[in-house]
mmCIF file of C-alpha atoms and ligand atoms in Angstrom:
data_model
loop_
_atom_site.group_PDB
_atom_site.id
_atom_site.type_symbol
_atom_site.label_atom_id
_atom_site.label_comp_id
_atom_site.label_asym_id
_atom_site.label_seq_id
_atom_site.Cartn_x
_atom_site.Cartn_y
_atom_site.Cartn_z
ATOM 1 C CA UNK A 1 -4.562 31.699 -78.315
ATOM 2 C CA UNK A 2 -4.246 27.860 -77.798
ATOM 3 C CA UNK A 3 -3.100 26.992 -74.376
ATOM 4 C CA UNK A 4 -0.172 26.181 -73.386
ATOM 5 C CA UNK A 5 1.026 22.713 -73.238
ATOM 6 C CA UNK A 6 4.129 22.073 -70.565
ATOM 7 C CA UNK A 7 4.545 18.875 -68.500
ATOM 8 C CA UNK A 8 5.454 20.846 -65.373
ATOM 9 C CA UNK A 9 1.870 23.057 -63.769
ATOM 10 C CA UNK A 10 2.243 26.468 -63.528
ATOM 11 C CA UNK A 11 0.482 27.254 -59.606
ATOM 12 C CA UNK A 12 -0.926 30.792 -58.510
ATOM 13 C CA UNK A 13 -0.717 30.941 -54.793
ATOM 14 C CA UNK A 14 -2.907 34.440 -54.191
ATOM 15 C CA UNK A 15 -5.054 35.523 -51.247
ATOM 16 C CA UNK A 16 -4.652 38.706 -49.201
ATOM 17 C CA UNK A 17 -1.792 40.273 -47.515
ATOM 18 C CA UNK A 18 -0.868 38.122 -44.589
ATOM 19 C CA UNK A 19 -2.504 34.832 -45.475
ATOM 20 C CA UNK A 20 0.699 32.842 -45.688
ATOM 21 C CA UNK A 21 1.256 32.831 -49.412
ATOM 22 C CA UNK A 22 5.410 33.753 -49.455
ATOM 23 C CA UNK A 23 5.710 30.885 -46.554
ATOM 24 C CA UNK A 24 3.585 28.363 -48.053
ATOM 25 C CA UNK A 25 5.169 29.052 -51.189
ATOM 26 C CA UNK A 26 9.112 29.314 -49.688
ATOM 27 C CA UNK A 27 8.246 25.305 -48.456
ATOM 28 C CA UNK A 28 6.514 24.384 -51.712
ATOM 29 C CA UNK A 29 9.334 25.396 -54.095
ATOM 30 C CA UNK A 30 11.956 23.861 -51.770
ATOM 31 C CA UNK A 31 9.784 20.393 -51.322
ATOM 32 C CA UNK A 32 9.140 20.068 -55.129
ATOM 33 C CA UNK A 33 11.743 22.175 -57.002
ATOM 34 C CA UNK A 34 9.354 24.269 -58.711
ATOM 35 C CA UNK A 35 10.514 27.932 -58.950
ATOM 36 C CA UNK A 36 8.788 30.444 -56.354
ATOM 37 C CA UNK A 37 8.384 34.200 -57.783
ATOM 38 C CA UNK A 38 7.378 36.359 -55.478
ATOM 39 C CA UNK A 39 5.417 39.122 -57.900
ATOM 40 C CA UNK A 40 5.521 41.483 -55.348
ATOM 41 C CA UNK A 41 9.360 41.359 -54.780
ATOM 42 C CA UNK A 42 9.646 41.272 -58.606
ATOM 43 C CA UNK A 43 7.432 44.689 -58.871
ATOM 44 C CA UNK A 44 10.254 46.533 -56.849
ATOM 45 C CA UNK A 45 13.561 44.810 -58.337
ATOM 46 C CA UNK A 46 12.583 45.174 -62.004
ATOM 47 C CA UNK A 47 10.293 48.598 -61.498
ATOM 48 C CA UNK A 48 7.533 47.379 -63.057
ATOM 49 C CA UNK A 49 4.736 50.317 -61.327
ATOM 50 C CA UNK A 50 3.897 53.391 -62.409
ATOM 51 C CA UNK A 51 3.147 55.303 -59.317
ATOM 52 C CA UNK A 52 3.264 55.176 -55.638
ATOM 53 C CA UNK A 53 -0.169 54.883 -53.772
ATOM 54 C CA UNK A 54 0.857 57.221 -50.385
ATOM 55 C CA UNK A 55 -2.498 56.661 -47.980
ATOM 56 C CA UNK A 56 -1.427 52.017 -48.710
ATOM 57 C CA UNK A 57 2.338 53.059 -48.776
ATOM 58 C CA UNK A 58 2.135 50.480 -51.557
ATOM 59 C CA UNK A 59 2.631 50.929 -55.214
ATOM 60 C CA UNK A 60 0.669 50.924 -58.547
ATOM 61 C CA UNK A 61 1.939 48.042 -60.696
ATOM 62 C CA UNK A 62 1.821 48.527 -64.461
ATOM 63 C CA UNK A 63 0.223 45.403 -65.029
ATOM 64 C CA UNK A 64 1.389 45.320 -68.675
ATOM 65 C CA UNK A 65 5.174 45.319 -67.363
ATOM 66 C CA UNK A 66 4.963 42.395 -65.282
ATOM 67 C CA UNK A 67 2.985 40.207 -68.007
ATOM 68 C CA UNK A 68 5.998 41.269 -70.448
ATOM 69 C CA UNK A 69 8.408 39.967 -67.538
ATOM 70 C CA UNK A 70 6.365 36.879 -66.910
ATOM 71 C CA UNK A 71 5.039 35.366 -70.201
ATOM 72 C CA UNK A 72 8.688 33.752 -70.697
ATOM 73 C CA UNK A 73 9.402 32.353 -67.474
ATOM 74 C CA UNK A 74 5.845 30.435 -67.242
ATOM 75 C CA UNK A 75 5.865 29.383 -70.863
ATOM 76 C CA UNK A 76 8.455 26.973 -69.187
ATOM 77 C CA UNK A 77 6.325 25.413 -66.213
ATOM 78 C CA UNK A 78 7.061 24.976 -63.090
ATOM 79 C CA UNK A 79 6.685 28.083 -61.488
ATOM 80 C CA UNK A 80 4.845 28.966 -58.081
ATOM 81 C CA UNK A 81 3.444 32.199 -58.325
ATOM 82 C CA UNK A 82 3.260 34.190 -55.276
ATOM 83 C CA UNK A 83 0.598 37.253 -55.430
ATOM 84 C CA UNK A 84 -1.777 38.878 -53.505
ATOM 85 C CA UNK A 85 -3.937 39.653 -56.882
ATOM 86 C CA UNK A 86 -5.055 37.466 -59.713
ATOM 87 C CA UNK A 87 -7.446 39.105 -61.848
ATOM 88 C CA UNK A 88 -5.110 40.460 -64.338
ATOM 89 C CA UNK A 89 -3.002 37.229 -65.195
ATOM 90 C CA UNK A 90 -4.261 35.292 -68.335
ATOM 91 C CA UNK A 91 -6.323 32.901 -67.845
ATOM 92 C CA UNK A 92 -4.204 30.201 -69.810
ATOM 93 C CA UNK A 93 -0.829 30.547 -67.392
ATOM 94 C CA UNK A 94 -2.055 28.736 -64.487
ATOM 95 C CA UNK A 95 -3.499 25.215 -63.964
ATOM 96 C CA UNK A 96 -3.657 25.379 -60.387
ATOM 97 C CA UNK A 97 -5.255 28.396 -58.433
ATOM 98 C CA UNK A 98 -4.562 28.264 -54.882
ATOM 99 C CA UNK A 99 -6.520 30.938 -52.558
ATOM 100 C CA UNK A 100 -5.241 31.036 -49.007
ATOM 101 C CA UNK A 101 -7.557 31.863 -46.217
ATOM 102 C CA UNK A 102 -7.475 33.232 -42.614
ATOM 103 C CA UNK A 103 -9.801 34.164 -39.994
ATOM 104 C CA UNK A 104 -9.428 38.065 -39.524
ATOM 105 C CA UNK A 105 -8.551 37.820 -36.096
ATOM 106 C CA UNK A 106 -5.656 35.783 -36.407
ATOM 107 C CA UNK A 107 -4.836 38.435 -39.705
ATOM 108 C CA UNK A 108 -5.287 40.991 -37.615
ATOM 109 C CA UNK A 109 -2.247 39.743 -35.926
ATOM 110 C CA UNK A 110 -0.474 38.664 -38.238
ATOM 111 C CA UNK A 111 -0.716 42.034 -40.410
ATOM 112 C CA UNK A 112 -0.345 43.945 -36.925
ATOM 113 C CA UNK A 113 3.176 42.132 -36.470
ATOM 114 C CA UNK A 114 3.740 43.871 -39.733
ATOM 115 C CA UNK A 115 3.840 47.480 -39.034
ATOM 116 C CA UNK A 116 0.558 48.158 -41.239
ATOM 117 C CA UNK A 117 -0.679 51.019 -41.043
ATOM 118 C CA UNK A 118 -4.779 51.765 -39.689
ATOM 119 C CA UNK A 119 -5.564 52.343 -43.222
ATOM 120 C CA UNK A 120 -4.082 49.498 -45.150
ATOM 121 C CA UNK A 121 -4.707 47.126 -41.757
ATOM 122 C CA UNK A 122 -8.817 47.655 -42.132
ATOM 123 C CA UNK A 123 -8.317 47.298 -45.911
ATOM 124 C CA UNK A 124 -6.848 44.004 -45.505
ATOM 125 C CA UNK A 125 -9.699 42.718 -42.823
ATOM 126 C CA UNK A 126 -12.151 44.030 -44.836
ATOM 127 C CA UNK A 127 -10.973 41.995 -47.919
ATOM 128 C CA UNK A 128 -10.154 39.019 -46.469
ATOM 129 C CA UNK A 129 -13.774 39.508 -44.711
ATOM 130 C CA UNK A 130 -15.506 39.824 -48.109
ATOM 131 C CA UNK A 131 -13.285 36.857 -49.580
ATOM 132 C CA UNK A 132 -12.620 39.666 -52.107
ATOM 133 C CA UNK A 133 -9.211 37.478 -53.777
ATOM 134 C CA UNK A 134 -11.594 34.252 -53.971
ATOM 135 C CA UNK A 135 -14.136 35.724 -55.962
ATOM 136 C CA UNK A 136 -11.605 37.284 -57.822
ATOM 137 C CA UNK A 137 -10.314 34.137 -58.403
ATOM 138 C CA UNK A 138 -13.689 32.660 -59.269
ATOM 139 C CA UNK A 139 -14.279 35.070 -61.838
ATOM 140 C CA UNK A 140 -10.639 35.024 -63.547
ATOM 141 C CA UNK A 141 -10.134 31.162 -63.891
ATOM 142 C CA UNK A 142 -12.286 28.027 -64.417
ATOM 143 C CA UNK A 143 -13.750 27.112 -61.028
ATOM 144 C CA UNK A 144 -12.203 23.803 -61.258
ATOM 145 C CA UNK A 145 -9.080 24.939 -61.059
ATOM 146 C CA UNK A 146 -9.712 27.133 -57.765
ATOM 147 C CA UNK A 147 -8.608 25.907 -54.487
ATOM 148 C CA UNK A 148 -9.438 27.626 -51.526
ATOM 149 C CA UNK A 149 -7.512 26.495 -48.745
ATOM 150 C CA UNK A 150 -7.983 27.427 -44.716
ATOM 151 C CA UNK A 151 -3.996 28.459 -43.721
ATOM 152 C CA UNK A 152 -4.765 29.664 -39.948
ATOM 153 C CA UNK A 153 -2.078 27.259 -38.318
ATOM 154 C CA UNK A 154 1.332 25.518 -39.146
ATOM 155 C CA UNK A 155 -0.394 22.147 -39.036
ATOM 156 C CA UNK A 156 -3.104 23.514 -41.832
ATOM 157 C CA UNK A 157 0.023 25.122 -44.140
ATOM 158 C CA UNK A 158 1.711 21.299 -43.912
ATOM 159 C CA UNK A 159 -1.672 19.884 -45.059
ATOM 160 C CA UNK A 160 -1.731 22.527 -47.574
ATOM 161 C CA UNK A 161 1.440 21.716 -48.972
ATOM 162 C CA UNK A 162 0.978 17.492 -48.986
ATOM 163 C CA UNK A 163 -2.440 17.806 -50.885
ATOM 164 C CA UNK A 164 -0.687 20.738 -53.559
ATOM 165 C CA UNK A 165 2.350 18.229 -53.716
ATOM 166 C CA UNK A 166 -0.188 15.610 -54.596
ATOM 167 C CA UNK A 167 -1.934 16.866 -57.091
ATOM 168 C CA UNK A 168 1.441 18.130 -58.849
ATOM 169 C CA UNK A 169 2.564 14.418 -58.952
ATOM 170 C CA UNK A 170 -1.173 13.513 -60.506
ATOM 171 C CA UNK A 171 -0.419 16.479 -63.315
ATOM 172 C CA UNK A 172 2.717 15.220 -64.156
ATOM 173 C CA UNK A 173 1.778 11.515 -64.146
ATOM 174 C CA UNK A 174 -1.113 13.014 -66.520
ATOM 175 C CA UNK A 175 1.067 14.950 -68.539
ATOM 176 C CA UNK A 176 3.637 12.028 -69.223
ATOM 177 C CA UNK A 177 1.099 9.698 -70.546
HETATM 178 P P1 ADP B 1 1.752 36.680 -47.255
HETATM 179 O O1 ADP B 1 2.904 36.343 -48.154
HETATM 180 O O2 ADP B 1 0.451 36.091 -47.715
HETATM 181 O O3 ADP B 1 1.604 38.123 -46.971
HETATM 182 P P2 ADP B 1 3.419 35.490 -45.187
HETATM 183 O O4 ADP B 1 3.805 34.153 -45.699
HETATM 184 O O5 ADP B 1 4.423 36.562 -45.264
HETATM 185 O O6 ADP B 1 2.035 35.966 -45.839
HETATM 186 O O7 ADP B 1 2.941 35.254 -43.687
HETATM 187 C C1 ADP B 1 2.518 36.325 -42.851
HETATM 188 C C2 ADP B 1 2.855 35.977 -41.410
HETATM 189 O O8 ADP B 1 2.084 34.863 -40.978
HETATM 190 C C3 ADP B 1 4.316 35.572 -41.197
HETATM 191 O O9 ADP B 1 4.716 36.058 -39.960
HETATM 192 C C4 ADP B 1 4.268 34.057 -41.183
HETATM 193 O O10 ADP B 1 5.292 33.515 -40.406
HETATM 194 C C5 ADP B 1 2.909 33.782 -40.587
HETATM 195 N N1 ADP B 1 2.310 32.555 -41.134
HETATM 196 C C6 ADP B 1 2.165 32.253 -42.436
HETATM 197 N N2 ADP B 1 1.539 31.080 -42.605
HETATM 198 C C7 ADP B 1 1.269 30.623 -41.361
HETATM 199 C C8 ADP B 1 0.616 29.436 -40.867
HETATM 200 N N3 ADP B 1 0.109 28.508 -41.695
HETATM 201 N N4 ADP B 1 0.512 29.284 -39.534
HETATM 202 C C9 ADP B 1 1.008 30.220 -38.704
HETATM 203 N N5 ADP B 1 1.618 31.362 -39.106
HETATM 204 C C10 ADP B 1 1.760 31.559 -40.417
HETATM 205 MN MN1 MN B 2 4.181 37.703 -49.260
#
């Protein structure tokens, strides 16, 4: 399938659980009017899983479900993505991949403040740990659209968000001539 062709980027903000990804993209969607969807919320309202996972107290998406719900809204542009998963998304929806990262102390914390269970909590360490989303990410999209960005402290989101705001007014000046 050719790619798509929209003037507006389409931006997957993944990493795991905890890394700042709903924040980062909350501020992003309200600084450049993109739309944020929040994949996870989206799961739940439109009841796009098969089955309930009880040891994560998470559920199992039905991966073909949320493409079905997605492919519309992203044929338009413009949308923030907001995911703690990537590998399952076609390749040809995003043009910016954006991997948030953490120390695991400070997402011990953060994931802590969260009520996670012992379980799901060492899960989460142990990913961010083995930069499991990142490769993920490596191995889904083109490299050079990966962006692995450090998201430890409110002065490293705001840098975050000036260099992604950048690079969305390059695309579009790109796109327009
Ligand atoms: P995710 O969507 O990746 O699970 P959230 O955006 O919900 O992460 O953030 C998890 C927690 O970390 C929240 O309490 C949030 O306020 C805090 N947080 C997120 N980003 C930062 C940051 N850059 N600096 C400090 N705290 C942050
Ligand atoms: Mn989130």
């Amino acid at each position: 399938m050719a790619p798509m062709v929209r003037t507006r980027p389409n931006i997957l903000v993944t990493g795991t659980p905890g890394t700042g990804k709903t924040s980062l993209c909350h501020e992003l969607s309200e600084r450049s009017g993109f739309r944020h969807i929040n994949v996870g919320e989206l799961i739940h309202e439109r009841h796009l899983y098969s089955e309930r996972d009880e040891a994560f107290e998470c559920l199992i998406l039905d991966e073909d479900k949320v493409l079905d719900e997605m492919e519309e809204i992203l044929e338009q542009g413009g949308q923030i993505i907001d995911f703690h998963s990537c590998d399952f998304f076609p390749e040809r929806y995003f043009d910016l991949v954006i991997v948030l990262q953490t120390s695991n102390t400070i997402l011990y914390d953060r994931l802590m403040a969260r009520n996670y269970n012992e379980k799901k909590l060492q899960e989460n360490i142990q990913c961010e740990i083995m930069q499991v989303v990142l490769q993920e990410a490596m191995e889904s999209y083109p490299t050079e659209i990966v962006q692995a960005l450090n998201n430890e402290t409110v002065d490293c989101m705001e840098q975050n968000l000036q260099r992604i705001l950048q690079w969305i007014t390059l695309y579009s000046q790109q796109a327009t001539t």
